[in-house]
Amino acid sequence: MTTSELTRAEIRRPAQKRSRARFEAILDGAERLLDTLPPSAISIHAIAAEVGISPPSIYHFFPEPQLVFSALAERYLKRFEEGVLTEAPGHVESWQELQTLQFRAGQTWFNAHPAARQVLLGGPAWSSDIHAQDLDSNFVMAGRSIQLMAQRFLMPDIPDIEDRLVEVIAISDAIWSLSIHRYGVITDAMEEQARRARIAYSRTFLPEYLPLRNDGTLPS
């Protein structure tokens, strides 16, 4: 096998407006199919029929079918990062409560997006490439968690807190994935198990009580 044959296929991202619209239409069609079908039933030809374009037009952007799911993962992770608890609620009195609200907002988001459940969280459209994207997103969400806590609490200096919070997310993801495998959604009972695991692990690096930031200022 030659070196060129070993090169991993990549998404061909469009530059022109018309091509970008077609690219997004392909993803929209794949998403509609994923709402009702398993990934194994979704081929390039099925997407082409759903969108109303030719299969070669799809292969132009996605040389391999799995790359469609990888592009969807990018879309879902961006929406998740932008849409899940961006401000710390003023009524929150503890980091435990804030963490619970943040993850339950994530539970609600995933349960409302069946296609995202299939692509992310170890679902049937999952791949090593999507896993890498998800790990990168976990660092984004860990940074978000730090910002949320700093909005509401006076934070001590905690070494490697971002890494610890990424580990918290990984713990939660594992239990959520198990729930999706068993029940198709993240059930409240399994989210409660995830909450207990998150809080228990977080207590290994966060103090039990954090003082509230009462003056409304953010850290410099």
Short mmCIF file of N, CA, C and O in Angstrom, two decimals, residues 21 34 37 55 60 95-96 107 126 168 179 189 212 216:
data_model
loop_
_atom_site.label_atom_id
_atom_site.label_comp_id
_atom_site.label_asym_id
_atom_site.label_seq_id
_atom_site.Cartn_x
_atom_site.Cartn_y
_atom_site.Cartn_z
N ALA A 21 -23.90 26.47 0.83
CA ALA A 21 -25.32 26.18 1.00
C ALA A 21 -25.61 24.71 0.69
O ALA A 21 -26.40 24.06 1.39
N LEU A 34 -31.32 10.86 10.37
CA LEU A 34 -30.90 10.33 11.67
C LEU A 34 -31.98 10.47 12.74
O LEU A 34 -31.95 9.75 13.74
N LEU A 37 -33.85 7.10 11.55
CA LEU A 37 -33.16 5.91 11.07
C LEU A 37 -31.83 5.70 11.81
O LEU A 37 -31.20 6.68 12.22
N PRO A 55 -25.49 11.71 -5.91
CA PRO A 55 -24.46 11.17 -5.01
C PRO A 55 -23.06 11.73 -5.27
O PRO A 55 -22.35 12.02 -4.30
N HIS A 60 -18.18 14.70 -3.47
CA HIS A 60 -17.25 15.82 -3.68
C HIS A 60 -16.83 16.43 -2.35
O HIS A 60 -15.66 16.78 -2.16
N TRP A 95 -21.70 25.31 44.44
CA TRP A 95 -21.16 24.80 43.18
C TRP A 95 -21.83 23.48 42.81
O TRP A 95 -21.98 23.18 41.62
N GLN A 96 -22.25 22.73 43.81
CA GLN A 96 -22.95 21.48 43.54
C GLN A 96 -24.25 21.74 42.76
O GLN A 96 -24.57 21.03 41.80
N GLN A 107 -28.46 17.39 29.54
CA GLN A 107 -29.37 16.25 29.41
C GLN A 107 -30.60 16.64 28.58
O GLN A 107 -31.00 15.93 27.65
N TRP A 126 -20.82 6.94 16.06
CA TRP A 126 -19.58 7.39 16.70
C TRP A 126 -18.36 6.83 15.97
O TRP A 126 -18.39 5.73 15.42
N VAL A 168 -14.49 15.21 34.95
CA VAL A 168 -15.88 15.18 35.42
C VAL A 168 -16.83 14.98 34.24
O VAL A 168 -17.77 14.18 34.30
N SER A 179 -26.92 5.11 29.41
CA SER A 179 -28.36 5.34 29.41
C SER A 179 -28.91 5.33 27.99
O SER A 179 -29.97 4.73 27.73
N ALA A 189 -33.28 8.91 35.99
CA ALA A 189 -32.62 8.02 36.95
C ALA A 189 -31.13 7.89 36.64
O ALA A 189 -30.29 7.93 37.56
N LEU A 212 -19.93 32.96 48.15
CA LEU A 212 -20.62 33.64 47.07
C LEU A 212 -19.94 34.95 46.71
O LEU A 212 -19.42 35.65 47.58
N GLY A 216 -21.24 41.30 42.66
CA GLY A 216 -21.62 41.34 41.24
C GLY A 216 -20.47 41.53 40.30
O GLY A 216 -20.66 41.69 39.10
#
